[in-house]
PDB file of C-alpha atoms in Angstrom:
ATOM      1  CA  MET A 716      15.077  -2.929  34.279  1.00  0.00           C
ATOM      2  CA  THR A 717      12.510  -5.466  33.061  1.00  0.00           C
ATOM      3  CA  ASP A 718      12.892  -6.516  29.415  1.00  0.00           C
ATOM      4  CA  LEU A 719       9.797  -5.778  27.352  1.00  0.00           C
ATOM      5  CA  ASP A 720       7.940  -8.730  25.871  1.00  0.00           C
ATOM      6  CA  LEU A 721       7.827  -7.973  22.143  1.00  0.00           C
ATOM      7  CA  ARG A 722       4.627 -10.000  21.751  1.00  0.00           C
ATOM      8  CA  LEU A 723       2.904  -7.736  24.277  1.00  0.00           C
ATOM      9  CA  VAL A 724       4.212  -4.662  22.485  1.00  0.00           C
ATOM     10  CA  ARG A 725       2.642  -5.961  19.259  1.00  0.00           C
ATOM     11  CA  TYR A 726      -0.645  -6.490  21.092  1.00  0.00           C
ATOM     12  CA  PHE A 727      -0.468  -2.909  22.360  1.00  0.00           C
ATOM     13  CA  THR A 728      -0.018  -1.506  18.825  1.00  0.00           C
ATOM     14  CA  ALA A 729      -3.049  -3.486  17.652  1.00  0.00           C
ATOM     15  CA  VAL A 730      -5.271  -2.081  20.403  1.00  0.00           C
ATOM     16  CA  ALA A 731      -3.880   1.411  19.777  1.00  0.00           C
ATOM     17  CA  SER A 732      -4.707   1.107  16.064  1.00  0.00           C
ATOM     18  CA  HIS A 733      -8.316   0.074  16.678  1.00  0.00           C
ATOM     19  CA  LEU A 734      -8.949   1.743  20.057  1.00  0.00           C
ATOM     20  CA  HIS A 735     -11.237  -1.217  20.590  1.00  0.00           C
ATOM     21  CA  TYR A 736     -10.290  -4.408  22.419  1.00  0.00           C
ATOM     22  CA  GLY A 737     -12.768  -6.582  20.559  1.00  0.00           C
ATOM     23  CA  ARG A 738     -11.587  -5.622  17.081  1.00  0.00           C
ATOM     24  CA  ALA A 739      -7.945  -5.862  18.115  1.00  0.00           C
ATOM     25  CA  ALA A 740      -8.527  -9.319  19.591  1.00  0.00           C
ATOM     26  CA  ALA A 741     -10.173 -10.445  16.344  1.00  0.00           C
ATOM     27  CA  GLU A 742      -7.181  -9.198  14.332  1.00  0.00           C
ATOM     28  CA  LEU A 743      -4.766 -10.983  16.663  1.00  0.00           C
ATOM     29  CA  HIS A 744      -6.874 -14.170  16.779  1.00  0.00           C
ATOM     30  CA  ILE A 745      -6.996 -14.269  20.561  1.00  0.00           C
ATOM     31  CA  ALA A 746      -9.827 -13.954  23.076  1.00  0.00           C
ATOM     32  CA  GLN A 747     -10.659 -10.463  24.315  1.00  0.00           C
ATOM     33  CA  PRO A 748     -10.223 -11.303  28.050  1.00  0.00           C
ATOM     34  CA  SER A 749      -6.795 -12.743  27.256  1.00  0.00           C
ATOM     35  CA  LEU A 750      -5.849  -9.578  25.348  1.00  0.00           C
ATOM     36  CA  SER A 751      -6.911  -7.434  28.314  1.00  0.00           C
ATOM     37  CA  ARG A 752      -4.688  -9.485  30.617  1.00  0.00           C
ATOM     38  CA  GLN A 753      -1.753  -9.189  28.208  1.00  0.00           C
ATOM     39  CA  ILE A 754      -2.112  -5.401  28.088  1.00  0.00           C
ATOM     40  CA  SER A 755      -2.239  -5.275  31.889  1.00  0.00           C
ATOM     41  CA  GLN A 756       0.958  -7.336  31.955  1.00  0.00           C
ATOM     42  CA  LEU A 757       2.633  -4.899  29.555  1.00  0.00           C
ATOM     43  CA  GLU A 758       1.493  -1.943  31.667  1.00  0.00           C
ATOM     44  CA  ALA A 759       3.115  -3.621  34.663  1.00  0.00           C
ATOM     45  CA  GLN A 760       6.372  -4.039  32.713  1.00  0.00           C
ATOM     46  CA  VAL A 761       6.301  -0.425  31.513  1.00  0.00           C
ATOM     47  CA  GLY A 762       5.233   0.932  34.894  1.00  0.00           C
ATOM     48  CA  ALA A 763       2.412   3.095  33.549  1.00  0.00           C
ATOM     49  CA  ARG A 764      -1.205   2.770  32.487  1.00  0.00           C
ATOM     50  CA  LEU A 765      -1.369   2.860  28.683  1.00  0.00           C
ATOM     51  CA  PHE A 766      -5.148   2.836  28.051  1.00  0.00           C
ATOM     52  CA  ASP A 767      -8.225   4.292  29.701  1.00  0.00           C
ATOM     53  CA  ARG A 768     -11.602   2.666  29.227  1.00  0.00           C
ATOM     54  CA  THR A 769     -14.524   5.092  29.298  1.00  0.00           C
ATOM     55  CA  ARG A 770     -18.172   4.990  28.315  1.00  0.00           C
ATOM     56  CA  GLN A 771     -17.116   6.404  24.963  1.00  0.00           C
ATOM     57  CA  GLY A 772     -14.656   3.560  24.384  1.00  0.00           C
ATOM     58  CA  THR A 773     -10.923   2.971  24.708  1.00  0.00           C
ATOM     59  CA  ARG A 774      -8.381   5.786  24.512  1.00  0.00           C
ATOM     60  CA  LEU A 775      -4.654   6.141  24.984  1.00  0.00           C
ATOM     61  CA  THR A 776      -3.371   7.764  28.140  1.00  0.00           C
ATOM     62  CA  GLU A 777      -0.604  10.355  27.915  1.00  0.00           C
ATOM     63  CA  ALA A 778       1.833   7.555  28.704  1.00  0.00           C
ATOM     64  CA  GLY A 779       0.286   5.439  25.949  1.00  0.00           C
ATOM     65  CA  GLU A 780       0.597   8.280  23.439  1.00  0.00           C
ATOM     66  CA  ALA A 781       4.276   8.634  24.324  1.00  0.00           C
ATOM     67  CA  PHE A 782       4.874   4.878  24.163  1.00  0.00           C
ATOM     68  CA  LEU A 783       3.080   4.257  20.823  1.00  0.00           C
ATOM     69  CA  PRO A 784       5.655   5.548  18.270  1.00  0.00           C
ATOM     70  CA  HIS A 785       8.461   3.701  20.034  1.00  0.00           C
ATOM     71  CA  ALA A 786       6.345   0.541  20.209  1.00  0.00           C
ATOM     72  CA  ARG A 787       5.702   0.658  16.481  1.00  0.00           C
ATOM     73  CA  THR A 788       9.413   1.132  15.846  1.00  0.00           C
ATOM     74  CA  LEU A 789      10.196  -1.888  18.037  1.00  0.00           C
ATOM     75  CA  VAL A 790       7.743  -4.094  16.156  1.00  0.00           C
ATOM     76  CA  ARG A 791       8.977  -2.900  12.761  1.00  0.00           C
ATOM     77  CA  SER A 792      12.633  -3.385  13.741  1.00  0.00           C
ATOM     78  CA  ALA A 793      11.909  -6.917  14.915  1.00  0.00           C
ATOM     79  CA  GLN A 794      10.204  -7.721  11.608  1.00  0.00           C
ATOM     80  CA  GLN A 795      13.146  -6.311   9.675  1.00  0.00           C
ATOM     81  CA  ALA A 796      15.669  -8.215  11.776  1.00  0.00           C
ATOM     82  CA  THR A 797      13.786 -11.474  11.294  1.00  0.00           C
ATOM     83  CA  ALA A 798      13.419 -10.918   7.561  1.00  0.00           C
ATOM     84  CA  ALA A 799      17.118 -10.074   7.192  1.00  0.00           C
ATOM     85  CA  ALA A 800      18.133 -13.221   9.067  1.00  0.00           C
ATOM     86  CA  ARG A 801      15.823 -15.375   6.967  1.00  0.00           C
ATOM     87  CA  ALA A 802      17.128 -13.803   3.773  1.00  0.00           C
ATOM     88  CA  ALA A 803      20.696 -14.575   4.808  1.00  0.00           C
ATOM     89  CA  ALA A 804      19.795 -18.118   5.781  1.00  0.00           C
ATOM     90  CA  ARG A 805      17.837 -18.753   2.565  1.00  0.00           C
ATOM     91  CA  PRO A 806      19.618 -16.880  -0.199  1.00  0.00           C
ATOM     92  CA  THR A 807      17.696 -18.803  -2.864  1.00  0.00           C
ATOM     93  CA  ARG A 808      14.348 -17.184  -2.051  1.00  0.00           C
ATOM     94  CA  ILE A 809      12.919 -13.985  -3.517  1.00  0.00           C
ATOM     95  CA  THR A 810       9.499 -12.417  -2.942  1.00  0.00           C
ATOM     96  CA  VAL A 811       8.105 -10.151  -5.656  1.00  0.00           C
ATOM     97  CA  GLY A 812       5.436  -7.581  -4.808  1.00  0.00           C
ATOM     98  CA  TYR A 813       3.027  -6.054  -7.298  1.00  0.00           C
ATOM     99  CA  THR A 814       0.111  -3.635  -7.201  1.00  0.00           C
ATOM    100  CA  ALA A 815      -3.306  -3.622  -8.895  1.00  0.00           C
ATOM    101  CA  GLY A 816      -3.469  -4.234 -12.619  1.00  0.00           C
ATOM    102  CA  LEU A 817       0.223  -5.051 -13.065  1.00  0.00           C
ATOM    103  CA  ILE A 818       1.031  -8.545 -14.366  1.00  0.00           C
ATOM    104  CA  VAL A 819       4.370  -9.937 -13.202  1.00  0.00           C
ATOM    105  CA  THR A 820       3.771 -13.497 -14.406  1.00  0.00           C
ATOM    106  CA  PRO A 821       6.176 -13.390 -17.409  1.00  0.00           C
ATOM    107  CA  VAL A 822       9.011 -12.003 -15.275  1.00  0.00           C
ATOM    108  CA  VAL A 823       8.444 -14.546 -12.510  1.00  0.00           C
ATOM    109  CA  ARG A 824       8.174 -17.392 -15.018  1.00  0.00           C
ATOM    110  CA  ASN A 825      11.498 -16.445 -16.649  1.00  0.00           C
ATOM    111  CA  LEU A 826      13.198 -16.042 -13.273  1.00  0.00           C
ATOM    112  CA  ARG A 827      12.100 -19.540 -12.254  1.00  0.00           C
ATOM    113  CA  TYR A 828      13.318 -20.904 -15.589  1.00  0.00           C
ATOM    114  CA  GLU A 829      16.744 -19.257 -15.333  1.00  0.00           C
ATOM    115  CA  HIS A 830      17.136 -20.065 -11.625  1.00  0.00           C
ATOM    116  CA  PRO A 831      15.414 -23.420 -11.072  1.00  0.00           C
ATOM    117  CA  ASP A 832      16.906 -23.679  -7.570  1.00  0.00           C
ATOM    118  CA  THR A 833      15.095 -20.511  -6.479  1.00  0.00           C
ATOM    119  CA  ASP A 834      11.906 -20.265  -4.430  1.00  0.00           C
ATOM    120  CA  VAL A 835      10.139 -17.372  -6.204  1.00  0.00           C
ATOM    121  CA  ARG A 836       7.100 -16.028  -4.388  1.00  0.00           C
ATOM    122  CA  THR A 837       4.648 -13.240  -5.255  1.00  0.00           C
ATOM    123  CA  LEU A 838       2.674 -10.937  -2.970  1.00  0.00           C
ATOM    124  CA  HIS A 839      -0.119  -8.550  -3.957  1.00  0.00           C
ATOM    125  CA  LEU A 840       0.348  -5.125  -2.351  1.00  0.00           C
ATOM    126  CA  LYS A 841      -2.080  -2.276  -1.762  1.00  0.00           C
ATOM    127  CA  TRP A 842      -1.440   0.991  -3.592  1.00  0.00           C
ATOM    128  CA  ASN A 843       0.432   2.487  -0.624  1.00  0.00           C
ATOM    129  CA  GLU A 844       2.402  -0.582   0.525  1.00  0.00           C
ATOM    130  CA  PRO A 845       5.369  -1.079  -1.879  1.00  0.00           C
ATOM    131  CA  ARG A 846       7.886   1.196  -0.117  1.00  0.00           C
ATOM    132  CA  GLU A 847       7.086  -0.104   3.362  1.00  0.00           C
ATOM    133  CA  ALA A 848       7.004  -3.710   2.138  1.00  0.00           C
ATOM    134  CA  LEU A 849      10.473  -3.322   0.610  1.00  0.00           C
ATOM    135  CA  LEU A 850      12.005  -1.645   3.660  1.00  0.00           C
ATOM    136  CA  ASP A 851      10.356  -4.176   5.996  1.00  0.00           C
ATOM    137  CA  ARG A 852      11.717  -6.961   3.745  1.00  0.00           C
ATOM    138  CA  ARG A 853       8.309  -8.475   3.143  1.00  0.00           C
ATOM    139  CA  VAL A 854       9.243  -8.264  -0.537  1.00  0.00           C
ATOM    140  CA  ASP A 855      12.622  -8.053  -2.273  1.00  0.00           C
ATOM    141  CA  ALA A 856      11.377  -6.340  -5.430  1.00  0.00           C
ATOM    142  CA  ALA A 857       8.170  -4.573  -6.404  1.00  0.00           C
ATOM    143  CA  ILE A 858       6.442  -3.740  -9.659  1.00  0.00           C
ATOM    144  CA  THR A 859       4.328  -0.682  -8.980  1.00  0.00           C
ATOM    145  CA  ARG A 860       3.438   2.820 -10.146  1.00  0.00           C
ATOM    146  CA  MET A 861       4.675   6.293  -9.492  1.00  0.00           C
ATOM    147  CA  PRO A 862       4.515   8.321  -7.378  1.00  0.00           C
ATOM    148  CA  LEU A 863       6.825   6.392  -5.060  1.00  0.00           C
ATOM    149  CA  GLN A 864       9.181   7.915  -2.491  1.00  0.00           C
ATOM    150  CA  ALA A 865      12.601   6.769  -3.701  1.00  0.00           C
ATOM    151  CA  GLU A 866      14.638   7.389  -0.549  1.00  0.00           C
ATOM    152  CA  GLY A 867      16.286   4.092   0.408  1.00  0.00           C
ATOM    153  CA  LEU A 868      15.192   2.459  -2.858  1.00  0.00           C
ATOM    154  CA  ASP A 869      16.495   1.896  -6.368  1.00  0.00           C
ATOM    155  CA  VAL A 870      13.655   2.783  -8.762  1.00  0.00           C
ATOM    156  CA  THR A 871      13.693   2.259 -12.543  1.00  0.00           C
ATOM    157  CA  VAL A 872      10.898   3.247 -14.938  1.00  0.00           C
ATOM    158  CA  LEU A 873       9.839   0.289 -17.079  1.00  0.00           C
ATOM    159  CA  TYR A 874       7.222   1.908 -19.306  1.00  0.00           C
ATOM    160  CA  ASP A 875       4.706   4.733 -19.585  1.00  0.00           C
ATOM    161  CA  GLU A 876       1.016   4.002 -19.054  1.00  0.00           C
ATOM    162  CA  PRO A 877      -1.821   6.134 -20.468  1.00  0.00           C
ATOM    163  CA  LYS A 878      -4.353   7.601 -18.066  1.00  0.00           C
ATOM    164  CA  MET A 879      -8.098   7.211 -18.437  1.00  0.00           C
ATOM    165  CA  LEU A 880     -11.182   8.731 -16.886  1.00  0.00           C
ATOM    166  CA  LEU A 881     -13.413   6.284 -15.017  1.00  0.00           C
ATOM    167  CA  VAL A 882     -17.116   7.166 -14.977  1.00  0.00           C
ATOM    168  CA  PRO A 883     -20.414   5.366 -14.333  1.00  0.00           C
ATOM    169  CA  VAL A 884     -22.029   4.014 -17.508  1.00  0.00           C
ATOM    170  CA  GLY A 885     -24.798   6.621 -17.407  1.00  0.00           C
ATOM    171  CA  HIS A 886     -22.417   9.578 -17.102  1.00  0.00           C
ATOM    172  CA  ARG A 887     -22.574  12.392 -19.659  1.00  0.00           C
ATOM    173  CA  LEU A 888     -19.001  11.589 -20.788  1.00  0.00           C
ATOM    174  CA  ALA A 889     -19.471   7.832 -21.118  1.00  0.00           C
ATOM    175  CA  GLY A 890     -18.886   6.601 -24.655  1.00  0.00           C
ATOM    176  CA  LYS A 891     -16.854   9.596 -25.842  1.00  0.00           C
ATOM    177  CA  GLU A 892     -13.707   8.923 -27.877  1.00  0.00           C
ATOM    178  CA  SER A 893     -11.649  10.954 -25.397  1.00  0.00           C
ATOM    179  CA  VAL A 894     -11.914  13.727 -22.815  1.00  0.00           C
ATOM    180  CA  THR A 895      -9.675  16.445 -21.362  1.00  0.00           C
ATOM    181  CA  LEU A 896      -9.314  18.027 -17.937  1.00  0.00           C
ATOM    182  CA  ASP A 897     -11.536  20.858 -19.130  1.00  0.00           C
ATOM    183  CA  ASP A 898     -14.372  18.341 -19.569  1.00  0.00           C
ATOM    184  CA  ILE A 899     -14.205  17.452 -15.873  1.00  0.00           C
ATOM    185  CA  GLU A 900     -13.548  20.942 -14.527  1.00  0.00           C
ATOM    186  CA  GLY A 901     -16.250  20.687 -11.855  1.00  0.00           C
ATOM    187  CA  GLU A 902     -16.316  16.932 -11.332  1.00  0.00           C
ATOM    188  CA  PRO A 903     -15.388  15.705  -7.827  1.00  0.00           C
ATOM    189  CA  ILE A 904     -12.518  13.189  -7.710  1.00  0.00           C
ATOM    190  CA  PRO A 905     -11.936  10.796  -4.757  1.00  0.00           C
ATOM    191  CA  ARG A 906      -9.189  11.914  -2.374  1.00  0.00           C
ATOM    192  CA  PHE A 907      -6.518   9.573  -0.992  1.00  0.00           C
ATOM    193  CA  PRO A 908      -4.819  10.193   2.385  1.00  0.00           C
ATOM    194  CA  ASP A 909      -1.290  10.323   0.941  1.00  0.00           C
ATOM    195  CA  PRO A 910      -0.763  13.955  -0.252  1.00  0.00           C
ATOM    196  CA  GLU A 911       1.681  13.089  -3.060  1.00  0.00           C
ATOM    197  CA  TRP A 912      -0.459  10.242  -4.405  1.00  0.00           C
ATOM    198  CA  ASP A 913      -3.600  12.363  -4.083  1.00  0.00           C
ATOM    199  CA  ALA A 914      -2.136  15.326  -5.986  1.00  0.00           C
ATOM    200  CA  TYR A 915      -0.710  13.073  -8.710  1.00  0.00           C
ATOM    201  CA  TRP A 916      -3.915  11.175  -9.493  1.00  0.00           C
ATOM    202  CA  ARG A 917      -6.185  14.204  -9.200  1.00  0.00           C
ATOM    203  CA  VAL A 918      -3.804  16.372 -11.301  1.00  0.00           C
ATOM    204  CA  ASP A 919      -3.718  18.980  -8.555  1.00  0.00           C
ATOM    205  CA  PRO A 920      -3.017  21.760  -9.266  1.00  0.00           C
ATOM    206  CA  ARG A 921      -4.450  21.873 -12.748  1.00  0.00           C
ATOM    207  CA  PRO A 922      -2.709  23.701 -15.619  1.00  0.00           C
ATOM    208  CA  GLY A 923      -2.555  27.392 -14.798  1.00  0.00           C
ATOM    209  CA  GLY A 924      -2.362  26.696 -11.081  1.00  0.00           C
ATOM    210  CA  ARG A 925      -6.054  26.280 -10.354  1.00  0.00           C
ATOM    211  CA  PRO A 926      -6.874  23.632  -7.740  1.00  0.00           C
ATOM    212  CA  ALA A 927      -8.537  20.375  -8.666  1.00  0.00           C
ATOM    213  CA  PRO A 928     -12.096  19.901  -7.381  1.00  0.00           C
ATOM    214  CA  GLY A 929     -12.522  18.149  -4.050  1.00  0.00           C
ATOM    215  CA  GLY A 930     -14.095  14.735  -3.654  1.00  0.00           C
ATOM    216  CA  PRO A 931     -15.042  12.000  -1.198  1.00  0.00           C
ATOM    217  CA  PRO A 932     -12.186  10.656   0.969  1.00  0.00           C
ATOM    218  CA  VAL A 933     -11.164   7.042   0.241  1.00  0.00           C
ATOM    219  CA  GLU A 934      -8.428   4.710   1.428  1.00  0.00           C
ATOM    220  CA  THR A 935      -8.748   1.818  -1.033  1.00  0.00           C
ATOM    221  CA  ILE A 936      -9.186   1.410  -4.770  1.00  0.00           C
ATOM    222  CA  GLU A 937     -12.366  -0.560  -4.078  1.00  0.00           C
ATOM    223  CA  ASP A 938     -13.853   2.393  -2.185  1.00  0.00           C
ATOM    224  CA  LYS A 939     -12.970   4.657  -5.092  1.00  0.00           C
ATOM    225  CA  LEU A 940     -14.797   2.387  -7.529  1.00  0.00           C
ATOM    226  CA  GLU A 941     -17.894   2.395  -5.329  1.00  0.00           C
ATOM    227  CA  HIS A 942     -18.018   6.201  -5.226  1.00  0.00           C
ATOM    228  CA  VAL A 943     -17.660   6.389  -9.005  1.00  0.00           C
ATOM    229  CA  ALA A 944     -20.307   3.732  -9.583  1.00  0.00           C
ATOM    230  CA  ALA A 945     -22.686   5.583  -7.237  1.00  0.00           C
ATOM    231  CA  GLY A 946     -22.259   8.781  -9.249  1.00  0.00           C
ATOM    232  CA  HIS A 947     -20.514  10.652  -6.428  1.00  0.00           C
ATOM    233  CA  ALA A 948     -17.309  11.235  -8.382  1.00  0.00           C
ATOM    234  CA  VAL A 949     -15.199  10.409 -11.426  1.00  0.00           C
ATOM    235  CA  ALA A 950     -11.628   9.105 -11.204  1.00  0.00           C
ATOM    236  CA  ILE A 951      -8.380   9.337 -13.147  1.00  0.00           C
ATOM    237  CA  ILE A 952      -6.930   5.829 -13.396  1.00  0.00           C
ATOM    238  CA  PRO A 953      -4.091   3.927 -15.098  1.00  0.00           C
ATOM    239  CA  ALA A 954      -5.187   2.282 -18.326  1.00  0.00           C
ATOM    240  CA  ALA A 955      -4.532  -1.177 -16.876  1.00  0.00           C
ATOM    241  CA  LEU A 956      -7.175  -0.594 -14.197  1.00  0.00           C
ATOM    242  CA  HIS A 957      -9.995  -0.158 -16.697  1.00  0.00           C
ATOM    243  CA  THR A 958     -12.678  -2.321 -15.070  1.00  0.00           C
ATOM    244  CA  GLY A 959     -14.974  -2.762 -18.054  1.00  0.00           C
ATOM    245  CA  GLY A 960     -14.389  -6.495 -18.025  1.00  0.00           C
ATOM    246  CA  THR A 961     -15.314  -6.962 -14.378  1.00  0.00           C
ATOM    247  CA  ARG A 962     -17.789  -4.173 -13.555  1.00  0.00           C
ATOM    248  CA  SER A 963     -20.618  -3.539 -15.969  1.00  0.00           C
ATOM    249  CA  ASP A 964     -21.605  -0.343 -14.131  1.00  0.00           C
ATOM    250  CA  LEU A 965     -18.327   1.451 -14.921  1.00  0.00           C
ATOM    251  CA  THR A 966     -16.636   2.520 -18.127  1.00  0.00           C
ATOM    252  CA  ALA A 967     -13.414   4.347 -18.966  1.00  0.00           C
ATOM    253  CA  VAL A 968     -12.635   7.050 -21.517  1.00  0.00           C
ATOM    254  CA  PRO A 969      -9.116   7.984 -22.727  1.00  0.00           C
ATOM    255  CA  LEU A 970      -7.875  11.177 -21.038  1.00  0.00           C
ATOM    256  CA  ARG A 971      -5.941  13.496 -23.358  1.00  0.00           C
ATOM    257  CA  GLY A 972      -3.571  16.332 -22.478  1.00  0.00           C
ATOM    258  CA  VAL A 973      -2.086  14.808 -19.321  1.00  0.00           C
ATOM    259  CA  GLU A 974       1.279  13.207 -18.708  1.00  0.00           C
ATOM    260  CA  PRO A 975       1.195   9.392 -18.758  1.00  0.00           C
ATOM    261  CA  GLY A 976       1.778   7.389 -15.618  1.00  0.00           C
ATOM    262  CA  HIS A 977       4.965   5.410 -15.030  1.00  0.00           C
ATOM    263  CA  VAL A 978       5.260   1.727 -14.110  1.00  0.00           C
ATOM    264  CA  VAL A 979       8.483   1.007 -12.214  1.00  0.00           C
ATOM    265  CA  VAL A 980      10.557  -1.763 -10.682  1.00  0.00           C
ATOM    266  CA  ALA A 981      11.784  -0.929  -7.177  1.00  0.00           C
ATOM    267  CA  THR A 982      14.257  -2.708  -4.899  1.00  0.00           C
ATOM    268  CA  ARG A 983      16.129  -1.766  -1.745  1.00  0.00           C
ATOM    269  CA  ALA A 984      19.010   0.613  -2.401  1.00  0.00           C
ATOM    270  CA  GLY A 985      22.315  -1.221  -2.524  1.00  0.00           C
ATOM    271  CA  ASP A 986      20.749  -4.678  -2.809  1.00  0.00           C
ATOM    272  CA  HIS A 987      22.855  -6.269  -5.541  1.00  0.00           C
ATOM    273  CA  SER A 988      22.130  -9.878  -4.649  1.00  0.00           C
ATOM    274  CA  ARG A 989      22.111 -12.410  -7.441  1.00  0.00           C
ATOM    275  CA  LEU A 990      18.324 -12.847  -7.524  1.00  0.00           C
ATOM    276  CA  VAL A 991      17.404  -9.183  -7.183  1.00  0.00           C
ATOM    277  CA  THR A 992      19.818  -8.250  -9.968  1.00  0.00           C
ATOM    278  CA  ALA A 993      18.384 -11.003 -12.165  1.00  0.00           C
ATOM    279  CA  PHE A 994      14.817  -9.914 -11.461  1.00  0.00           C
ATOM    280  CA  ARG A 995      15.533  -6.280 -12.327  1.00  0.00           C
ATOM    281  CA  ALA A 996      17.115  -7.319 -15.636  1.00  0.00           C
ATOM    282  CA  LEU A 997      14.209  -9.599 -16.510  1.00  0.00           C
ATOM    283  CA  ALA A 998      11.668  -6.927 -15.580  1.00  0.00           C
ATOM    284  CA  ARG A 999      13.328  -4.520 -18.005  1.00  0.00           C
ATOM    285  CA  ASP A1000      13.441  -7.181 -20.721  1.00  0.00           C
ATOM    286  CA  CYS A1001       9.885  -8.486 -20.270  1.00  0.00           C
ATOM    287  CA  MET A1002       7.925  -5.376 -19.314  1.00  0.00           C
ATOM    288  CA  THR A1003       9.649  -2.593 -21.209  1.00  0.00           C
ATOM    289  CA  ALA A1004       8.745  -4.198 -24.505  1.00  0.00           C
TER     290      ALA A1004
END
């Protein structure tokens, strides 16, 4: 049996994600004709055609659909194996992830001071990346917000964070001292693809069991801000994401009568290495206060 070329498998997952050779080639930084040849080579190794090209574009064949989840697992496993080997070879390196509006500078500064031999790196993560980044070993610790699936992780709450309502400056609620969920009973709220995250930040269901209003679908915080600024929706946000200092077309109002959010430190379950343990302790000392 021919061994699969992992590089070709990675190319396949890129094309499968975009269903477009040109965009996949741009992501991979290779020429499109070269990518087509690489996919043909993989198909020869697998012994089946993985893509069909039609007038409507590129689509997976039945064989490609069957191959895709295993291909993604192969790529992810290779990344994890590489990261684990590097971590073992360089035990004096730690990478700290953080999400929007959370400042890890004091913790990182103290860690560097207490462990001057350590290479401390930081990596900004999207709202939905912390768990995957930890399990893939792209980061060793993450400062992020709930909700966060805790399976395979050690998660500790650092502090509570008030929630606010983000509205365009001309909105009827702009400038009020505070608002409640009743004030936004009929206001659409942007919807995120992750069901748990979506329900949490839309407060769905509302008290009494009634559903929260629908809203435009978004995948990034930036898209959410654009919908709010355009007057298509309002948004419930953490207090630290109040954008008044950077966007003059948006303003935030304190939201009363809802549970606060929770900022947490997360690491891989069972990771008691010297640097991870030190970072967790410093995060509690620096950020809890």
